[in-house]
PDB file of C-alpha atoms in Angstrom:
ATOM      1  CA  UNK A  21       0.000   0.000   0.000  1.00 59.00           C
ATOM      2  CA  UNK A  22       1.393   3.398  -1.034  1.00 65.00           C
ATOM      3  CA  UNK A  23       2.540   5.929   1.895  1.00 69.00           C
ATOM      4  CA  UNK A  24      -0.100   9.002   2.769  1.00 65.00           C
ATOM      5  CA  UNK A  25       1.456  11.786   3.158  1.00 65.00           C
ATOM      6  CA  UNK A  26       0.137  15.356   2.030  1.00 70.00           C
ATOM      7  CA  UNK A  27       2.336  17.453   0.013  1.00 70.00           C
ATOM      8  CA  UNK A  28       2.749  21.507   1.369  1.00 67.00           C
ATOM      9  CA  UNK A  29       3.533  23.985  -0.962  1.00 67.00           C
ATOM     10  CA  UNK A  30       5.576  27.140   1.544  1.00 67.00           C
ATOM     11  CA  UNK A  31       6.076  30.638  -0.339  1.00 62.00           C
ATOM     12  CA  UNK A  32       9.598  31.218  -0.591  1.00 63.00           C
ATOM     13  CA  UNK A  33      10.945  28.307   1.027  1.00 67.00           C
ATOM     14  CA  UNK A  34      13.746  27.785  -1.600  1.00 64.00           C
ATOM     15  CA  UNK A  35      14.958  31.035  -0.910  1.00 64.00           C
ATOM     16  CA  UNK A  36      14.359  31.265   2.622  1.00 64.00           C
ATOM     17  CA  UNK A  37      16.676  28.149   2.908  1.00 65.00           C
ATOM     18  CA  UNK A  38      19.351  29.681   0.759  1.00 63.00           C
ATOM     19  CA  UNK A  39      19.168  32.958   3.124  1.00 65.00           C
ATOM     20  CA  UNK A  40      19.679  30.750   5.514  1.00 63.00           C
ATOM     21  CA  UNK A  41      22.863  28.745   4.430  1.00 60.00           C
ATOM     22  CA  UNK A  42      23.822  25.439   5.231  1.00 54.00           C
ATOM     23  CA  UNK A  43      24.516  25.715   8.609  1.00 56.00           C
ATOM     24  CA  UNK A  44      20.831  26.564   9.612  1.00 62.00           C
ATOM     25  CA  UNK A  45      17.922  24.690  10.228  1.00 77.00           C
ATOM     26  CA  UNK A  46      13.914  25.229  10.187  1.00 85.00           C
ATOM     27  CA  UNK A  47      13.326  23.573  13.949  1.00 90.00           C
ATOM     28  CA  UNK A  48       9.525  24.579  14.260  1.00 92.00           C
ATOM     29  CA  UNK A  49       8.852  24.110  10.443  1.00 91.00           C
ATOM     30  CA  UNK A  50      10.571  20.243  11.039  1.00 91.00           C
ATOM     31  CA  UNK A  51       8.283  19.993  14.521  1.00 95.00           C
ATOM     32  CA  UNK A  52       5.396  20.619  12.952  1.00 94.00           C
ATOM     33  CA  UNK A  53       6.322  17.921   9.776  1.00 92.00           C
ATOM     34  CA  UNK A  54       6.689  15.450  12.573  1.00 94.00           C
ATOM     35  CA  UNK A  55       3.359  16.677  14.167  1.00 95.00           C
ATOM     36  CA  UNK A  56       1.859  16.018  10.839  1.00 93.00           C
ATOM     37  CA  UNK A  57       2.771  12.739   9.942  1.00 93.00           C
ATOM     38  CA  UNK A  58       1.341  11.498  13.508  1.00 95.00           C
ATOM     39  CA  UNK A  59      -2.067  13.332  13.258  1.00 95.00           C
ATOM     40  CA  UNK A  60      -2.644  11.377   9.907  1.00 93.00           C
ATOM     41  CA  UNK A  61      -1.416   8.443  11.634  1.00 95.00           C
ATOM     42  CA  UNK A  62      -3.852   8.978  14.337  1.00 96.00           C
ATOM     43  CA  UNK A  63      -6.757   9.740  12.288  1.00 96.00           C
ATOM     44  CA  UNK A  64      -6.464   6.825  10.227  1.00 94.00           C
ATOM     45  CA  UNK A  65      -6.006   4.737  12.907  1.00 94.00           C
ATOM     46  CA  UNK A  66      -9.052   5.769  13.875  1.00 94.00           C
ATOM     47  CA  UNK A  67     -11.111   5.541  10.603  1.00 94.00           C
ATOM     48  CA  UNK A  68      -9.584   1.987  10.314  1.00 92.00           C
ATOM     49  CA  UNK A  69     -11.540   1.346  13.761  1.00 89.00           C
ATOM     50  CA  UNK A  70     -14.768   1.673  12.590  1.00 86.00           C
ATOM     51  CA  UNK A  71     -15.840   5.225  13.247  1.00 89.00           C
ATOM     52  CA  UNK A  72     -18.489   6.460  10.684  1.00 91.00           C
ATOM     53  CA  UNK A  73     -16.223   8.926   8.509  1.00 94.00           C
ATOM     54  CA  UNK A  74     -17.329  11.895   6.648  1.00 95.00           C
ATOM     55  CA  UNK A  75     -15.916  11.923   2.978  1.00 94.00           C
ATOM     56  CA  UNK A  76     -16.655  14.270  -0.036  1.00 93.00           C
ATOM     57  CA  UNK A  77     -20.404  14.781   0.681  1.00 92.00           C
ATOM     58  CA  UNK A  78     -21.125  11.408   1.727  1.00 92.00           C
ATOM     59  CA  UNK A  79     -20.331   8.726   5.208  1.00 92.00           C
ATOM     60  CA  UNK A  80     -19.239   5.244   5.280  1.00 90.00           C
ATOM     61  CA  UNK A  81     -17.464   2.776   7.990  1.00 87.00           C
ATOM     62  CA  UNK A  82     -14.983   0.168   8.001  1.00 86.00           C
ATOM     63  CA  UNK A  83     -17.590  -2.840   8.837  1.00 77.00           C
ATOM     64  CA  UNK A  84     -14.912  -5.033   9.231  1.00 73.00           C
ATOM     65  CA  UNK A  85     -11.979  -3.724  11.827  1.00 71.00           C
ATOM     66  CA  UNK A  86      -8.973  -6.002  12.469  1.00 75.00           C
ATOM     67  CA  UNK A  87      -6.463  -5.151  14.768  1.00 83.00           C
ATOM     68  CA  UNK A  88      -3.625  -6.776  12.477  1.00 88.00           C
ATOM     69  CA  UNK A  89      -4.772  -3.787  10.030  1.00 90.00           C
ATOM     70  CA  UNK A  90      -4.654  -1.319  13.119  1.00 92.00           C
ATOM     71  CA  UNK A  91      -1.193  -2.478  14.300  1.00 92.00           C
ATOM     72  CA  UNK A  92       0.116  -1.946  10.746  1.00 93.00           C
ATOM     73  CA  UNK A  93      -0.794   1.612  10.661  1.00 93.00           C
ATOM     74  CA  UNK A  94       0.367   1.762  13.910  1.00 95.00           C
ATOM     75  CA  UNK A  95       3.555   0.944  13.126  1.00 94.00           C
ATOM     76  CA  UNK A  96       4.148   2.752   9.469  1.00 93.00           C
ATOM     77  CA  UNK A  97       5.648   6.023  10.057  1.00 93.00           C
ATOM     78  CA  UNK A  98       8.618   7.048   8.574  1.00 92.00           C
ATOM     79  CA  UNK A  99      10.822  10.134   8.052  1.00 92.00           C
ATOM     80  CA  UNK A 100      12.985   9.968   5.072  1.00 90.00           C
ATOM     81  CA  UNK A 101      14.194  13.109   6.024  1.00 87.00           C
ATOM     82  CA  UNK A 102      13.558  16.207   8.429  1.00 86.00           C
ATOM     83  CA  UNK A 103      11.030  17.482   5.686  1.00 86.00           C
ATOM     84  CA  UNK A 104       8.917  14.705   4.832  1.00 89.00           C
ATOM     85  CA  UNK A 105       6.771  12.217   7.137  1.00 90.00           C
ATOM     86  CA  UNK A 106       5.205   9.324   5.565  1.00 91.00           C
ATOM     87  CA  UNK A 107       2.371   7.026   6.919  1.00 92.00           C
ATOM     88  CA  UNK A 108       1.813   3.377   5.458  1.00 92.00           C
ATOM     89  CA  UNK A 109       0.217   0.441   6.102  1.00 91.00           C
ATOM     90  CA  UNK A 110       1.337  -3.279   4.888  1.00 90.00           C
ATOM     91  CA  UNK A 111      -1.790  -4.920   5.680  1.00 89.00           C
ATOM     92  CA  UNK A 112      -3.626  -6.868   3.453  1.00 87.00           C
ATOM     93  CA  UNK A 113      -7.094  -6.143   4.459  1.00 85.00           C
ATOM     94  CA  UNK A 114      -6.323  -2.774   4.385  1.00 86.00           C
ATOM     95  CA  UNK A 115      -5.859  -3.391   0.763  1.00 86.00           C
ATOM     96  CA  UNK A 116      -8.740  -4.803   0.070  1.00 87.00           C
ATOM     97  CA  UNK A 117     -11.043  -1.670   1.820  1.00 87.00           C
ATOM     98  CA  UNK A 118      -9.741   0.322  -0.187  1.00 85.00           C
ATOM     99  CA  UNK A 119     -10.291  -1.556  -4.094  1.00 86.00           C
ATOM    100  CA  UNK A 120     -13.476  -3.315  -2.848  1.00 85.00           C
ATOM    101  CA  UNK A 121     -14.218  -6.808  -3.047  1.00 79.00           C
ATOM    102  CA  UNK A 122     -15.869  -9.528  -5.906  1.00 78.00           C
ATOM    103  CA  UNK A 123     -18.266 -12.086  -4.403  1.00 77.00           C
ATOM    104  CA  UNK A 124     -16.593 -15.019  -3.206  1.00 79.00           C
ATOM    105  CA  UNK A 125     -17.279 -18.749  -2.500  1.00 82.00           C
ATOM    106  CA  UNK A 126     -15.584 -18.932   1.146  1.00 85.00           C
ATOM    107  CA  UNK A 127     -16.959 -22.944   1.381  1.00 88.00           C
ATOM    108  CA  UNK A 128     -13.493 -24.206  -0.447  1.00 90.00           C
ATOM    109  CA  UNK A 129     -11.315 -22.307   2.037  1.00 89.00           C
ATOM    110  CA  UNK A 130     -13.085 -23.527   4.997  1.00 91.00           C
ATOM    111  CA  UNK A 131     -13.083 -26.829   4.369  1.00 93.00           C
ATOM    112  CA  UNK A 132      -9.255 -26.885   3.219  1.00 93.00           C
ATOM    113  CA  UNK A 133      -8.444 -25.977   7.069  1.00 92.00           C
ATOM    114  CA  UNK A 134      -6.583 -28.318   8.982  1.00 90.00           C
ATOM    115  CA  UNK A 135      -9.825 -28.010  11.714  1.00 89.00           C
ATOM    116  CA  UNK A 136     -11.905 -29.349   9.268  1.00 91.00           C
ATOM    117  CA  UNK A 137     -13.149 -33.304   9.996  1.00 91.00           C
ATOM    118  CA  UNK A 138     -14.246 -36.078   7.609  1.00 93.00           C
ATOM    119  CA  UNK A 139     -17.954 -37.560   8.761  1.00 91.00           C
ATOM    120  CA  UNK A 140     -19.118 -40.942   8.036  1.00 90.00           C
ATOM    121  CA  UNK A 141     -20.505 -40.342   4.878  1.00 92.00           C
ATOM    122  CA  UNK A 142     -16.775 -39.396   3.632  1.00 92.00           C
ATOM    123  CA  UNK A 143     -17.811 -36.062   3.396  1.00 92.00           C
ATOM    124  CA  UNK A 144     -15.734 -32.379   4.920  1.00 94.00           C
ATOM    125  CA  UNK A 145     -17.511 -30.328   6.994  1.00 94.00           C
ATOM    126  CA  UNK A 146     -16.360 -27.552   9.564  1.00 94.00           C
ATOM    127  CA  UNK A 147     -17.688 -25.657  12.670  1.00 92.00           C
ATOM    128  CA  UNK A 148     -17.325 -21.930  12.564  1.00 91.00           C
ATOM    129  CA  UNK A 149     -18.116 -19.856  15.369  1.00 92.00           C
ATOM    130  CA  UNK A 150     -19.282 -16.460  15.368  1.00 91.00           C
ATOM    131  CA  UNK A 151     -18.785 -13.482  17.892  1.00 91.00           C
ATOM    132  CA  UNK A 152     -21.384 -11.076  18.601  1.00 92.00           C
ATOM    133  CA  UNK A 153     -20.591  -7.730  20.019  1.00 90.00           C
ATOM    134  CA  UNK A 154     -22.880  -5.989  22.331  1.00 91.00           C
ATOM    135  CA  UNK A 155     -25.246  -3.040  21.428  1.00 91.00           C
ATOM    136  CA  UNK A 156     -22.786  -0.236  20.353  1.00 82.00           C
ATOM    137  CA  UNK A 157     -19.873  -2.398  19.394  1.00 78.00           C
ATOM    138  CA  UNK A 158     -17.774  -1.663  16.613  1.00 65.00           C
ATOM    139  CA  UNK A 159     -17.812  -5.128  15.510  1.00 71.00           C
ATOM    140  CA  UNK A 160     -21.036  -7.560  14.850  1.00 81.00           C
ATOM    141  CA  UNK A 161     -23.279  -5.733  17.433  1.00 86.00           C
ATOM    142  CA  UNK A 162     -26.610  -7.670  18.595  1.00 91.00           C
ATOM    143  CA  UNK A 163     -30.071  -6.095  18.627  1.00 91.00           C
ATOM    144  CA  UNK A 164     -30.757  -4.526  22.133  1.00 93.00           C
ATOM    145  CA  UNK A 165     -33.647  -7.378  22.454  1.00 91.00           C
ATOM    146  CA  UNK A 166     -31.193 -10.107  21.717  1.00 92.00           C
ATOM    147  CA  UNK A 167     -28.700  -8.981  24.342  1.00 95.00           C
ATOM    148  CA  UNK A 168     -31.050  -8.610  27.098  1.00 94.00           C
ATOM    149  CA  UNK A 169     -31.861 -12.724  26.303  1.00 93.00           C
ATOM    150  CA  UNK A 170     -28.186 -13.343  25.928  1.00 94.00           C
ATOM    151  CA  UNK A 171     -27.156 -12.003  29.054  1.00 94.00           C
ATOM    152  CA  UNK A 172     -29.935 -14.558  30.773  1.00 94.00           C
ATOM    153  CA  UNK A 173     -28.639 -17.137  29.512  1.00 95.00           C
ATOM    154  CA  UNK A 174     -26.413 -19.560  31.524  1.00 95.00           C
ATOM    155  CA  UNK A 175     -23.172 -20.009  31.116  1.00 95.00           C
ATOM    156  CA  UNK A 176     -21.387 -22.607  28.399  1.00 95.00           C
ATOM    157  CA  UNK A 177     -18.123 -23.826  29.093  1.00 92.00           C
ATOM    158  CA  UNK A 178     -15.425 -25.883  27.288  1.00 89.00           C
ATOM    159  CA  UNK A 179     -14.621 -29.482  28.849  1.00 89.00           C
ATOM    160  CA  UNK A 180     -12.454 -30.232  26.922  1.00 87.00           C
ATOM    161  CA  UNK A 181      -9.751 -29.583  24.476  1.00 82.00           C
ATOM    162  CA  UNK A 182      -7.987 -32.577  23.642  1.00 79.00           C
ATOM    163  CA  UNK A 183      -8.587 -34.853  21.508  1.00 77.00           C
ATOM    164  CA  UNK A 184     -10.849 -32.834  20.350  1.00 78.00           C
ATOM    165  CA  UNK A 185     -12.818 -29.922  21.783  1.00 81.00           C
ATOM    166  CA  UNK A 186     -15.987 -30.501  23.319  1.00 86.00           C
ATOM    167  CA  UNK A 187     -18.284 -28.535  25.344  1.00 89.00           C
ATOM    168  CA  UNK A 188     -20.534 -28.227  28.392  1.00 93.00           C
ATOM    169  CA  UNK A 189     -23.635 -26.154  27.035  1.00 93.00           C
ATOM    170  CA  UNK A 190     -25.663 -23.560  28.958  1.00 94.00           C
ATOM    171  CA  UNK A 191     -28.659 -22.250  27.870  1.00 94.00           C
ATOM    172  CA  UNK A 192     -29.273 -21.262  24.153  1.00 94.00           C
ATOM    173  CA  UNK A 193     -31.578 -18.813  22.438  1.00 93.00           C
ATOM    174  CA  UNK A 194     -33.723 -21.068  20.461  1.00 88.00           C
ATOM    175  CA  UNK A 195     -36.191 -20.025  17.701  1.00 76.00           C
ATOM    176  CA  UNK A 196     -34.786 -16.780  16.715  1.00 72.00           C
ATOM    177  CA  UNK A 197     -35.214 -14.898  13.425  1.00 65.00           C
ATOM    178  CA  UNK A 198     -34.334 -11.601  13.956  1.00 67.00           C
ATOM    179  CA  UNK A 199     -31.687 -10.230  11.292  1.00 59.00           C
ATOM    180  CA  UNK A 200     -33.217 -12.889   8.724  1.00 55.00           C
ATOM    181  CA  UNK A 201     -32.295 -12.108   5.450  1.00 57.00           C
ATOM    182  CA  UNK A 202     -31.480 -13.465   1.526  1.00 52.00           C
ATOM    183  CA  UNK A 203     -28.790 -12.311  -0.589  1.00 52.00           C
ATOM    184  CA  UNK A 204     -29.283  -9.303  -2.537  1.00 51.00           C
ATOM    185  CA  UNK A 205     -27.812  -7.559  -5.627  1.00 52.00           C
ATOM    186  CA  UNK A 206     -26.246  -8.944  -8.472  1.00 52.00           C
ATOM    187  CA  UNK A 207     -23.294 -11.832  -8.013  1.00 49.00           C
ATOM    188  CA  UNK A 208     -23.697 -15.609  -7.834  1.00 50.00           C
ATOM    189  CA  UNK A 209     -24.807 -15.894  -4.119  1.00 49.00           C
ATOM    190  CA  UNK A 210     -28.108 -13.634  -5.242  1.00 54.00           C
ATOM    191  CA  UNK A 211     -31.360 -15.275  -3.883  1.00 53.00           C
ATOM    192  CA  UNK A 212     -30.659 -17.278  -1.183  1.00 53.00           C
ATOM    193  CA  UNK A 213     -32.568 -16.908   2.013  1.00 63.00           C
ATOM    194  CA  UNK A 214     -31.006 -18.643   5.351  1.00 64.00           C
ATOM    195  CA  UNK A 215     -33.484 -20.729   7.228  1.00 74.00           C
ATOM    196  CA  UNK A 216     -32.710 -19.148  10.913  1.00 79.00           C
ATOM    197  CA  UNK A 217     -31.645 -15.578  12.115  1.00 83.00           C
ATOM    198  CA  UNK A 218     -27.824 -15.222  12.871  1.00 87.00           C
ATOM    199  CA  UNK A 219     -28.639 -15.248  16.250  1.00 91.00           C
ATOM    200  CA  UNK A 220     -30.963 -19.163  16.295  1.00 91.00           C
ATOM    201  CA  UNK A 221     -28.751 -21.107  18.809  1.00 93.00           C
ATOM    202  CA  UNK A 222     -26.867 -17.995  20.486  1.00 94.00           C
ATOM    203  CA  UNK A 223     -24.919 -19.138  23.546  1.00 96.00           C
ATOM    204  CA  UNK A 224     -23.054 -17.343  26.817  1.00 96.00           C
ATOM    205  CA  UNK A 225     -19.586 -18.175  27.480  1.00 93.00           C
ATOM    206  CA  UNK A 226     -16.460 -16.876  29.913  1.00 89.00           C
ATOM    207  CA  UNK A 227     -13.133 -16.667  28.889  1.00 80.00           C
ATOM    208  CA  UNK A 228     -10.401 -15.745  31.172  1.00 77.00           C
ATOM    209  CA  UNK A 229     -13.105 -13.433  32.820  1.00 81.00           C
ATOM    210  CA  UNK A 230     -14.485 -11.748  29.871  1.00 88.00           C
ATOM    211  CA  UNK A 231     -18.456 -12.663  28.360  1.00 94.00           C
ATOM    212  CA  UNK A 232     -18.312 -14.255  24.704  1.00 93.00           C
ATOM    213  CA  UNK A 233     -21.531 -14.067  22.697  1.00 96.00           C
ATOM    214  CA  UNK A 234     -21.132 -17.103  20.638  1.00 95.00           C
ATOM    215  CA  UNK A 235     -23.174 -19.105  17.314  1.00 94.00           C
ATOM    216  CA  UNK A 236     -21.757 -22.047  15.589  1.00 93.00           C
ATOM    217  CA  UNK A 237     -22.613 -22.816  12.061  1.00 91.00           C
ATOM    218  CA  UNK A 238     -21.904 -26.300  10.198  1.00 91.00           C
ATOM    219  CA  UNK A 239     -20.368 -26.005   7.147  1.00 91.00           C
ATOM    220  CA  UNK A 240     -20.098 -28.950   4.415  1.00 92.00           C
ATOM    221  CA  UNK A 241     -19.595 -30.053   0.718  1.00 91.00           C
ATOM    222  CA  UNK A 242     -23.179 -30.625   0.615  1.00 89.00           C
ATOM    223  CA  UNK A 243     -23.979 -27.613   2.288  1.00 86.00           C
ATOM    224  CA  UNK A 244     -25.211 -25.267  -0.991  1.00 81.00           C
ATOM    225  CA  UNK A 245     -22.426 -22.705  -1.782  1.00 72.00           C
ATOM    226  CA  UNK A 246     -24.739 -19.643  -1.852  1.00 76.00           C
ATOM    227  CA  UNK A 247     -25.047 -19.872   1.463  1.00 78.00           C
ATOM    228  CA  UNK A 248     -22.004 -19.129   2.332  1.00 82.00           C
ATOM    229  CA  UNK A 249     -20.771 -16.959  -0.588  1.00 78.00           C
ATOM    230  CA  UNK A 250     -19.760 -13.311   0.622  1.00 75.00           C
ATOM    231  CA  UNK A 251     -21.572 -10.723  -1.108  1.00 73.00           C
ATOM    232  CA  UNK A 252     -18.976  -8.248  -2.866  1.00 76.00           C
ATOM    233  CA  UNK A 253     -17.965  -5.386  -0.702  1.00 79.00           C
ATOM    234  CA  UNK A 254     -17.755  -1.275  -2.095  1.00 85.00           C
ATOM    235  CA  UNK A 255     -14.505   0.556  -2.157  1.00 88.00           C
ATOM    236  CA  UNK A 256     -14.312   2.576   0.800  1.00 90.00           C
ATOM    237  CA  UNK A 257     -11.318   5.625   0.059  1.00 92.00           C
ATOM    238  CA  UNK A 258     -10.126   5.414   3.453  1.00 92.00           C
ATOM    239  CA  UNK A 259      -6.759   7.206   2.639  1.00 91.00           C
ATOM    240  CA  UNK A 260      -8.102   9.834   0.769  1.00 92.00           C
ATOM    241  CA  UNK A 261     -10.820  10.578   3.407  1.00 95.00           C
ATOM    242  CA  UNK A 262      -7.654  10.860   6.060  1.00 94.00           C
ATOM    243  CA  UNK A 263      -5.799  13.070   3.616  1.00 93.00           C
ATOM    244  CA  UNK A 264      -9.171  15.172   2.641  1.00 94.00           C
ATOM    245  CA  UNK A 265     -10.030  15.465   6.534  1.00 95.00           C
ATOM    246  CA  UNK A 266      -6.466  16.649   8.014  1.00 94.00           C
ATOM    247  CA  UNK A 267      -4.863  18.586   4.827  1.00 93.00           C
ATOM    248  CA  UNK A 268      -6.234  22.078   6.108  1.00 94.00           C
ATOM    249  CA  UNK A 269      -4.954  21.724   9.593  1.00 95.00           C
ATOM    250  CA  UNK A 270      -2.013  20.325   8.425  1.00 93.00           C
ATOM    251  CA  UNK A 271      -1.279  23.032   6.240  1.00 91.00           C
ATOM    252  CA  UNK A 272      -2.029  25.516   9.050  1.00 93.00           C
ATOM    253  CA  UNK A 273       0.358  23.475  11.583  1.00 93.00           C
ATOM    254  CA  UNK A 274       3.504  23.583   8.440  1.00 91.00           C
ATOM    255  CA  UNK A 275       2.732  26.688   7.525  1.00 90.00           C
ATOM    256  CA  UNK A 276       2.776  28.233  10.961  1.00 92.00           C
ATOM    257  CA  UNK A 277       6.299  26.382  11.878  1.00 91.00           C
ATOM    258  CA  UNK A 278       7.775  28.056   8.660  1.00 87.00           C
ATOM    259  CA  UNK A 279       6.551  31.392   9.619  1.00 87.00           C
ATOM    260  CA  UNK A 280       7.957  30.851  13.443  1.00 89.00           C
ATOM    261  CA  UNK A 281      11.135  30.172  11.839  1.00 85.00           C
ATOM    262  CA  UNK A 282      11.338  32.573   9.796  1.00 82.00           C
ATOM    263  CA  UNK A 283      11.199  35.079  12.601  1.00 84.00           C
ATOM    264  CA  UNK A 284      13.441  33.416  14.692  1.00 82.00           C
ATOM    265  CA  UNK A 285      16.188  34.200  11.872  1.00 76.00           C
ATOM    266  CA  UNK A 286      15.302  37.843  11.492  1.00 76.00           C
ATOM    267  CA  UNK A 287      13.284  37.052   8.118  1.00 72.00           C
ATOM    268  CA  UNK A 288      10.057  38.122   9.036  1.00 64.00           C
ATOM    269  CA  UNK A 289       6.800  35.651   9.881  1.00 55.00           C
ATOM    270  CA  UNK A 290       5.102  36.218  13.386  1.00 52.00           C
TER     271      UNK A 290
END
């Protein structure tokens, strides 16, 4: 993925510098570079979050927030030199926010896992497990009316992990279609309606202290591949939403350091 970084145009700053001569530096103007590159580090970072972002007329969110894609930004600030500050990101989902995605047929990369079983019948089929956040959470939140059920429910727990895991089970929320829904739009998956809400069989679980809101769905080569084909995803212009969003106070913070040093030398500026 390409650095961000915003590109300031300062009056006279070829000259200024040559006024200057070698020996001198800009101090505030180099500050203020450095106080740059971390505000668009910091905004992004928190666009990549999940925030709803405002961008040329229009909102979206990331629906999807990892914190591998978090860490990266996190981590991808650079200064080539005392003039320039460059944010970046390596991660891959990252990538794919910003060019959108096709439809795609996730059933042949589940089943390929190593956690996926052979039944009687010869057949593959897998367990997934889905989280659910409560209301307000930036990832997979539940309905209000779902979470006040959830939160009665008792307690699930894991026997066992070896050979393989297996489980003590709590209560369960049972016939539950809230959040029912078919496939819309145009791509292969179109048309296909699942037979239960996403939260049918929702159970309660503690790990290490902390409340899990958990589903499991089966997944198998005769399970029909519509049904678990992602529907294609929008590009969202995260980086050029950052860039839109911070380049006026950005140029005020650059253009203020440059005008701070140019008093300090005797140049004018205020």
């Amino acid at each position: 993925m390409n650095p961000l970084s915003i590109e300031i145009q300062l009056p006279e700053f070829d000259s200024v510098l040559d006024r200057l001569g070698n020996g001198n530096k800009l101090p505030y103007t180099e500050a203020a570079v450095k106080e740059a590159a971390h505000l668009l580090q910091s905004t992004w970072v928190e666009y990549a979050s999940g925030v709803n972002v405002s961008y040329s007329g229009g909102t979206f969110r990331v629906g999807i927030q990892t914190g591998d894609y978090v860490r990266s930004i996190q981590n991808g600030l650079r200064f080539p030199d005392s003039m320039t500050g460059e944010v970046f990101s390596t991660s891959s989902h990252g990538e794919s926010i910003e060019s959108g995605q096709d439809s795609r047929d996730l059933k042949p990369k589940l089943l390929a896992s190593p956690k996926a079983k052979t039944g009687k019948n010869g057949k593959k089929y897998i367990t997934v497990p889905f989280r659910h956040g409560a209301p307000g959470a930036a990832n997979n939140a539940m309905p209000g009316r779902i979470y006040d059920q959830a939160r009665q429910l008792s307690f699930s727990r894991v026997s066992s992990n070896l050979p393989t895991r297996t489980y003590d089970w709590g209560g369960r929320i049972k016939e539950e279609n809230t959040g029912q829904r078919s496939q819309a739009g145009a791509h292969p998956g179109a048309g296909h309606t699942w037979k239960s809400g996403p939260y049918q069989g929702m159970v309660r679980m503690n790990k290490q202290g902390q409340t899990q809101y958990l589903t499991f769905r089966r997944i198998s080569e005769n399970s029909p591949a519509a049904a678990w084909r992602r529907p294609p995803t929008k590009p969202k212009p995260i980086r050029d939403a950052v860039i839109e969003n911070t380049r006026e106070q950005i140029e005020g913070m650059i253009t203020q350091g440059f005008q701070q040093d140019m008093a300090a030398a005797g140049l004018g500026g205020g």
